[in-house]
Amino acid sequence: MKARILVWLVALFCCHNVLFAQKEFVNASARLSGHPRILLQKGEEKALKKVIMKDAVWKDIHQSLVDEAGEIVKLPLNERIKTGRRLLSVSRENLRRIFILSYAYRMTGKNEFLKRAESEMLKAASFSDWNPSHFLDVGEMTMALAIGYDWLYPQLSVQTKKEIENAIVEKGLKPSFDERYNWFVNAVHNWSQVCHAGVTYGALAIWEKEPELSRTVINRAIDKISIPMGHYAPDGAYPEGIGYWDYGTSFNAMFLSAIEKAFGTDYGLSELPGFLKTGEYILHAVTPNLKNFAYSDNGGTAFLAPTMFWFYDKTKDASILYNQVQLYKKDGQKRIKKKSFGSGHVDLGRFCFIGESTETCSAIMEGTRG
């Protein structure tokens, strides 16, 4: 009996190694630039400010984000309050708040934005956990703290950094290897895109503190995110419809942007069949009167999809922005400034500068001419 148990344990150990064996894209010699290194890298504020000064659309988006940061400062700190089995609304609100506050500080230097972002991060770091049983919650919370930690790194105290680093590792990265929670790793839908993007941001943020863990997280994500990306083939259509296209694809694009800026390549992921054609899918899935073809789990009203500007930046196909131009002209101000917005507002700010070209947002007005 003992021998049989031993055989089973050996078999389990061998299978465990097979299950977690993964391709090595980022090797042990890889080095990252200093902070900030995610999305808006060190010193890129200068170029962004120049564009804001000369472009009305950029100025509009920028001022809306700064104004919203001022409103966030007035709110009570975000608490760990679950809705049913989910903490997702809290994670999503933290992502919204910390992104906007960090952006506002980097662009204005106003200390109130720095202090409030720090307080939000420390509060989230103190939570008992980030609800790994519903791992989307962990993915978005990890991304939230990663962006704030990275963008504000030079101004954060040693103790604050330590607390945030520990939270990212213990409540974000390590639970992603726990078999009770990590079914998302091989998921074929948006869970894979969101969760892999979230923990990758965490790994990029705390790379120097946990280099091997970070490398393992990133290599796994590069390998596994190709699974849901396979569904864009052959022509860019997304099986979950426009609503979940916006969710999954936005995090997918953020993932690609982050690793490309960090390592100088996206390891061929953006070239997977159909992926760079998915902007055409969204263009044709919206009717001339700005209604969605509402199949799958979708509403009928078209919405501003900032991810489209990342695809424009990659393809230089201005035609895919046609509906985005109409949507922005129709009610862009209302969508930007209303206080009850969801993650789309955050997207509007973040996706307008994750591309390599600072001319991307100008394409809102210029892209469909000719």
Coordinates of C-alpha atoms in Angstrom, one line a residue:
M1 CA 0.0 0.0 0.0
K2 CA 2.8 2.4 0.9
A3 CA 4.6 1.6 -2.3
R4 CA 1.4 2.4 -4.3
I5 CA 1.1 5.7 -2.5
L6 CA 4.7 6.5 -3.3
V7 CA 4.2 5.7 -6.9
W8 CA 1.2 8.0 -7.0
L9 CA 3.1 10.8 -5.3
V10 CA 6.0 10.4 -7.8
A11 CA 3.5 10.5 -10.7
L12 CA 1.8 13.5 -9.3
F13 CA 5.1 15.3 -8.9
C14 CA 6.1 14.5 -12.5
C15 CA 2.7 15.6 -13.8
H16 CA 2.9 18.8 -11.8
N17 CA 6.3 19.6 -13.5
V18 CA 4.8 18.9 -16.9
L19 CA 1.7 21.0 -16.2
F20 CA 3.9 24.0 -15.2
A21 CA 6.6 23.5 -17.8
Q22 CA 6.5 26.5 -20.1
K23 CA 8.3 28.1 -22.9
E24 CA 11.0 30.7 -22.1
F25 CA 10.5 33.9 -24.0
V26 CA 12.1 36.2 -21.4
N27 CA 15.4 34.7 -20.3
A28 CA 17.3 35.2 -17.0
S29 CA 19.6 37.8 -18.5
A30 CA 16.7 40.3 -19.2
R31 CA 16.9 43.7 -17.6
L32 CA 14.2 46.3 -17.4
S33 CA 14.5 50.1 -17.5
G34 CA 13.9 52.1 -14.4
H35 CA 10.5 53.3 -13.2
P36 CA 8.1 54.4 -14.6
R37 CA 8.3 51.6 -17.2
I38 CA 4.7 50.6 -17.8
L39 CA 2.7 52.2 -20.7
L40 CA 3.8 55.8 -20.1
Q41 CA 7.5 55.5 -19.6
K42 CA 9.9 57.8 -17.8
G43 CA 10.2 61.2 -19.4
E44 CA 7.3 60.6 -21.9
E45 CA 5.2 63.2 -20.1
K46 CA 7.1 65.9 -22.0
A47 CA 6.0 64.7 -25.4
L48 CA 2.5 64.2 -24.2
K49 CA 2.3 67.7 -22.8
K50 CA 3.4 69.1 -26.2
V51 CA 0.6 67.3 -27.9
I52 CA -1.9 68.5 -25.4
M53 CA -0.9 72.1 -26.0
K54 CA -1.6 71.9 -29.7
D55 CA -4.4 69.4 -30.1
A56 CA -8.0 70.1 -28.9
V57 CA -9.0 66.5 -28.5
W58 CA -5.9 65.6 -26.4
K59 CA -6.5 68.7 -24.3
D60 CA -10.1 67.7 -23.8
I61 CA -9.2 64.2 -22.6
H62 CA -6.3 65.4 -20.5
Q63 CA -8.4 68.0 -18.7
S64 CA -11.2 65.6 -18.1
L65 CA -8.9 63.1 -16.4
V66 CA -7.4 65.9 -14.2
D67 CA -10.8 67.1 -13.3
E68 CA -11.9 63.6 -12.4
A69 CA -8.8 63.2 -10.2
G70 CA -10.0 66.2 -8.3
E71 CA -13.4 64.5 -7.7
I72 CA -11.8 61.3 -6.6
V73 CA -9.8 63.1 -3.9
K74 CA -13.1 64.0 -2.3
L75 CA -14.4 60.4 -2.1
P76 CA -13.9 58.1 0.9
L77 CA -11.3 55.4 0.4
N78 CA -12.4 52.3 -1.5
E79 CA -13.3 49.5 0.9
R80 CA -13.2 45.7 0.6
I81 CA -17.0 45.2 0.1
K82 CA -18.0 42.1 -1.9
T83 CA -21.1 41.9 -4.1
G84 CA -22.2 38.3 -3.9
R85 CA -19.1 36.2 -4.7
R86 CA -17.3 39.1 -6.4
L87 CA -14.9 41.9 -5.5
L88 CA -14.7 43.0 -9.1
S89 CA -16.5 46.3 -8.7
V90 CA -14.0 47.3 -6.0
S91 CA -11.0 46.1 -8.1
R92 CA -12.3 48.0 -11.1
E93 CA -12.9 51.2 -9.1
N94 CA -9.4 50.9 -7.8
L95 CA -8.0 50.6 -11.3
R96 CA -10.0 53.6 -12.3
R97 CA -9.0 55.7 -9.3
I98 CA -5.3 54.8 -9.1
F99 CA -4.8 55.2 -12.9
I100 CA -6.4 58.6 -13.0
L101 CA -4.7 59.9 -9.8
S102 CA -1.3 58.7 -11.0
Y103 CA -1.8 60.2 -14.4
A104 CA -2.9 63.5 -12.9
Y105 CA 0.1 63.6 -10.6
R106 CA 2.6 62.8 -13.4
M107 CA 1.1 65.5 -15.6
T108 CA 0.5 68.3 -13.0
G109 CA 2.9 67.5 -10.1
K110 CA 0.1 68.3 -7.6
N111 CA 0.8 66.5 -4.3
E112 CA -2.9 65.9 -3.5
F113 CA -3.1 63.4 -6.3
L114 CA 0.1 61.6 -5.2
K115 CA -1.1 61.3 -1.6
R116 CA -4.5 60.1 -2.5
A117 CA -3.2 57.4 -4.9
E118 CA -0.8 56.2 -2.2
S119 CA -3.6 56.0 0.3
E120 CA -5.8 54.0 -2.1
M121 CA -2.9 51.6 -2.8
L122 CA -2.1 51.1 0.9
K123 CA -5.8 50.5 1.7
A124 CA -6.0 47.8 -1.0
A125 CA -2.7 46.3 0.1
S126 CA -4.2 45.9 3.6
F127 CA -7.2 43.8 2.3
S128 CA -7.2 40.3 3.6
D129 CA -7.1 39.1 0.0
W130 CA -8.2 40.2 -3.5
N131 CA -10.8 37.4 -3.8
P132 CA -8.8 34.8 -5.8
S133 CA -11.9 32.5 -6.0
H134 CA -13.1 35.0 -8.7
F135 CA -9.7 35.7 -10.3
L136 CA -10.8 38.6 -12.5
D137 CA -10.9 40.6 -9.2
V138 CA -7.3 39.8 -8.6
G139 CA -6.3 40.5 -12.2
E140 CA -7.7 44.0 -12.1
M141 CA -6.5 44.8 -8.6
T142 CA -3.0 43.7 -9.4
M143 CA -3.0 45.9 -12.5
A144 CA -4.3 48.8 -10.4
L145 CA -1.5 48.7 -7.8
A146 CA 1.1 47.9 -10.4
I147 CA 0.4 51.1 -12.4
G148 CA 0.3 53.2 -9.3
Y149 CA 3.5 51.7 -7.8
D150 CA 5.4 52.0 -11.1
W151 CA 4.2 55.5 -12.1
L152 CA 4.7 57.0 -8.6
Y153 CA 7.8 55.0 -7.7
P154 CA 10.2 57.9 -7.3
Q155 CA 7.9 59.7 -4.9
L156 CA 6.8 56.7 -2.7
S157 CA 8.4 56.1 0.7
V158 CA 10.4 52.9 1.3
Q159 CA 7.8 51.6 3.6
T160 CA 4.9 52.2 1.2
K161 CA 6.9 50.5 -1.6
K162 CA 7.5 47.5 0.6
E163 CA 3.8 47.1 1.5
I164 CA 2.6 47.4 -2.1
E165 CA 5.3 45.0 -3.3
N166 CA 4.3 42.5 -0.8
A167 CA 0.6 42.8 -1.7
I168 CA 1.3 42.4 -5.4
V169 CA 3.4 39.2 -4.7
E170 CA 1.3 37.6 -2.0
K171 CA -2.2 38.6 -3.2
G172 CA -1.7 38.9 -6.9
L173 CA 1.2 36.8 -8.3
K174 CA 1.4 33.8 -6.0
P175 CA -2.4 33.0 -6.0
S176 CA -2.1 32.8 -9.8
F177 CA -0.2 29.5 -9.3
D178 CA -2.7 28.1 -6.8
E179 CA -4.7 25.3 -8.5
R180 CA -7.8 26.2 -6.6
Y181 CA -8.0 29.5 -8.5
N182 CA -5.9 29.5 -11.6
W183 CA -8.2 27.8 -14.1
F184 CA -8.0 31.0 -16.1
V185 CA -4.4 30.1 -17.2
N186 CA -5.7 27.9 -20.1
A187 CA -9.1 29.7 -20.6
V188 CA -10.2 30.3 -24.1
H189 CA -12.0 33.6 -23.5
N190 CA -11.7 37.0 -21.9
W191 CA -10.7 35.7 -18.4
S192 CA -7.3 34.7 -19.9
Q193 CA -6.8 38.1 -21.4
V194 CA -7.7 40.1 -18.3
C195 CA -6.0 37.9 -15.7
H196 CA -2.7 37.3 -17.6
A197 CA -2.5 41.1 -18.3
G198 CA -3.2 42.0 -14.7
V199 CA -0.5 39.7 -13.2
T200 CA 2.0 40.6 -15.9
Y201 CA 1.6 44.3 -14.9
G202 CA 2.3 43.2 -11.3
A203 CA 5.4 41.2 -12.4
L204 CA 6.7 44.2 -14.5
A205 CA 6.2 46.5 -11.5
I206 CA 8.1 44.5 -8.9
W207 CA 10.6 42.8 -11.3
E208 CA 13.7 43.7 -9.2
K209 CA 12.2 42.3 -6.0
E210 CA 11.1 38.9 -7.4
P211 CA 12.9 38.5 -10.7
E212 CA 12.4 34.7 -11.1
L213 CA 8.7 34.8 -10.0
S214 CA 8.2 37.8 -12.3
R215 CA 9.8 36.0 -15.3
T216 CA 7.7 32.9 -14.7
V217 CA 4.5 35.0 -14.6
I218 CA 5.4 36.8 -17.8
N219 CA 6.6 33.8 -19.7
R220 CA 3.4 31.9 -18.8
A221 CA 1.3 34.9 -20.0
I222 CA 3.1 35.2 -23.3
D223 CA 2.6 31.5 -23.9
K224 CA -1.0 31.2 -22.7
I225 CA -2.6 34.4 -23.9
S226 CA -2.2 33.1 -27.4
I227 CA -5.0 30.7 -26.7
P228 CA -7.9 33.2 -26.7
M229 CA -6.0 35.2 -29.4
G230 CA -6.5 32.2 -31.6
H231 CA -10.2 33.1 -31.9
Y232 CA -9.5 36.2 -33.9
A233 CA -8.5 34.1 -36.8
P234 CA -9.0 34.3 -39.7
D235 CA -10.6 37.8 -40.1
G236 CA -10.7 39.4 -36.7
A237 CA -14.2 38.4 -35.4
Y238 CA -14.5 37.9 -31.7
P239 CA -16.8 35.0 -30.5
E240 CA -18.1 36.8 -27.4
G241 CA -19.5 39.8 -29.3
I242 CA -18.7 43.5 -29.1
G243 CA -19.2 44.0 -25.3
Y244 CA -16.8 41.3 -24.3
W245 CA -14.5 42.2 -27.3
D246 CA -14.1 45.6 -25.6
Y247 CA -13.2 43.9 -22.2
G248 CA -10.9 41.1 -23.4
T249 CA -9.3 42.9 -26.3
S250 CA -8.6 46.1 -24.3
F251 CA -6.6 44.1 -21.7
N252 CA -5.0 42.1 -24.4
A253 CA -3.8 45.3 -26.1
M254 CA -2.5 46.7 -22.8
F255 CA -0.6 43.4 -22.2
L256 CA 1.0 43.6 -25.7
S257 CA 1.9 47.3 -25.2
A258 CA 3.5 46.7 -21.8
I259 CA 5.7 43.8 -22.9
E260 CA 6.7 45.4 -26.1
K261 CA 7.8 48.5 -24.3
A262 CA 9.6 46.5 -21.6
F263 CA 11.4 43.9 -23.8
G264 CA 11.3 45.6 -27.3
T265 CA 9.0 42.9 -28.8
D266 CA 5.6 41.4 -28.3
Y267 CA 7.1 38.0 -29.3
G268 CA 5.0 37.8 -32.4
L269 CA 1.6 37.9 -30.6
S270 CA 0.2 40.8 -32.5
E271 CA 1.0 39.0 -35.7
L272 CA -1.2 36.0 -34.9
P273 CA -3.8 35.4 -37.6
G274 CA -6.7 37.9 -37.5
F275 CA -5.7 39.9 -34.5
L276 CA -4.7 43.1 -36.2
K277 CA -7.8 42.8 -38.4
T278 CA -10.2 42.9 -35.4
G279 CA -10.6 46.7 -35.8
E280 CA -12.3 46.0 -39.1
Y281 CA -14.7 43.6 -37.2
I282 CA -15.7 46.4 -34.8
L283 CA -16.1 48.8 -37.7
H284 CA -18.6 46.5 -39.5
A285 CA -20.3 45.3 -36.3
V286 CA -21.7 48.9 -35.8
T287 CA -24.5 50.2 -38.0
P288 CA -24.6 53.6 -39.6
N289 CA -27.0 54.9 -36.9
L290 CA -24.5 53.8 -34.2
K291 CA -26.2 50.6 -33.0
N292 CA -24.4 47.4 -32.3
F293 CA -25.2 44.1 -34.0
A294 CA -26.2 42.8 -30.6
Y295 CA -25.6 39.1 -30.8
S296 CA -24.1 37.2 -27.8
D297 CA -24.0 39.0 -24.5
N298 CA -24.3 42.5 -25.8
G299 CA -26.4 45.7 -25.6
G300 CA -27.6 47.4 -28.7
T301 CA -26.1 50.9 -28.2
A302 CA -22.6 51.5 -29.7
F303 CA -19.9 52.9 -27.4
L304 CA -16.6 54.6 -27.7
A305 CA -13.9 51.9 -27.8
P306 CA -10.5 53.5 -27.1
T307 CA -8.7 50.2 -27.9
M308 CA -9.4 51.0 -31.6
F309 CA -6.8 53.7 -31.4
W310 CA -4.2 51.1 -30.5
F311 CA -5.2 49.2 -33.6
Y312 CA -5.0 52.3 -35.7
D313 CA -1.5 53.0 -34.3
K314 CA -0.5 49.5 -35.4
T315 CA -2.2 49.3 -38.8
K316 CA -2.4 53.0 -39.8
D317 CA -5.8 52.1 -41.2
A318 CA -7.8 55.3 -40.5
S319 CA -11.0 53.8 -41.8
I320 CA -11.5 51.7 -38.6
L321 CA -11.9 54.9 -36.7
Y322 CA -14.9 56.1 -38.6
N323 CA -17.5 55.1 -36.0
Q324 CA -15.3 56.3 -33.2
V325 CA -15.2 59.8 -34.7
Q326 CA -18.9 59.9 -34.9
L327 CA -19.3 58.6 -31.3
Y328 CA -16.8 61.1 -29.9
K329 CA -18.5 64.0 -31.8
K330 CA -21.9 62.9 -30.6
D331 CA -21.3 62.7 -26.9
G332 CA -17.6 62.4 -26.1
Q333 CA -17.8 65.1 -23.5
K334 CA -20.7 63.4 -21.7
R335 CA -18.9 60.0 -21.7
I336 CA -15.7 61.5 -20.4
K337 CA -17.1 63.7 -17.7
K338 CA -20.0 61.9 -16.2
K339 CA -19.1 60.8 -12.6
S340 CA -20.8 57.3 -12.8
F341 CA -18.7 56.0 -15.7
G342 CA -17.1 52.6 -15.6
S343 CA -13.8 51.3 -16.9
G344 CA -14.4 52.9 -20.4
H345 CA -13.3 56.3 -19.1
V346 CA -10.1 54.8 -17.8
D347 CA -9.6 53.2 -21.2
L348 CA -10.1 56.6 -23.0
G349 CA -7.2 58.0 -21.2
R350 CA -4.9 55.0 -21.2
F351 CA -5.4 53.9 -24.7
C352 CA -4.7 57.3 -26.1
F353 CA -1.0 57.0 -25.2
I354 CA -0.1 53.4 -25.2
G355 CA 0.8 53.4 -28.9
E356 CA 4.2 54.4 -30.1
S357 CA 2.9 57.4 -31.9
T358 CA 1.7 60.5 -30.0
E359 CA -0.4 61.4 -33.1
T360 CA -2.9 58.6 -32.3
C361 CA -5.5 60.7 -30.6
S362 CA -5.4 63.4 -33.3
A363 CA -6.7 60.6 -35.5
I364 CA -10.1 61.0 -33.8
M365 CA -10.6 64.1 -36.0
E366 CA -8.2 63.5 -38.8
G367 CA -8.4 59.8 -39.4
T368 CA -11.4 59.6 -41.7
R369 CA -10.5 62.5 -44.0
G370 CA -9.9 61.5 -47.6

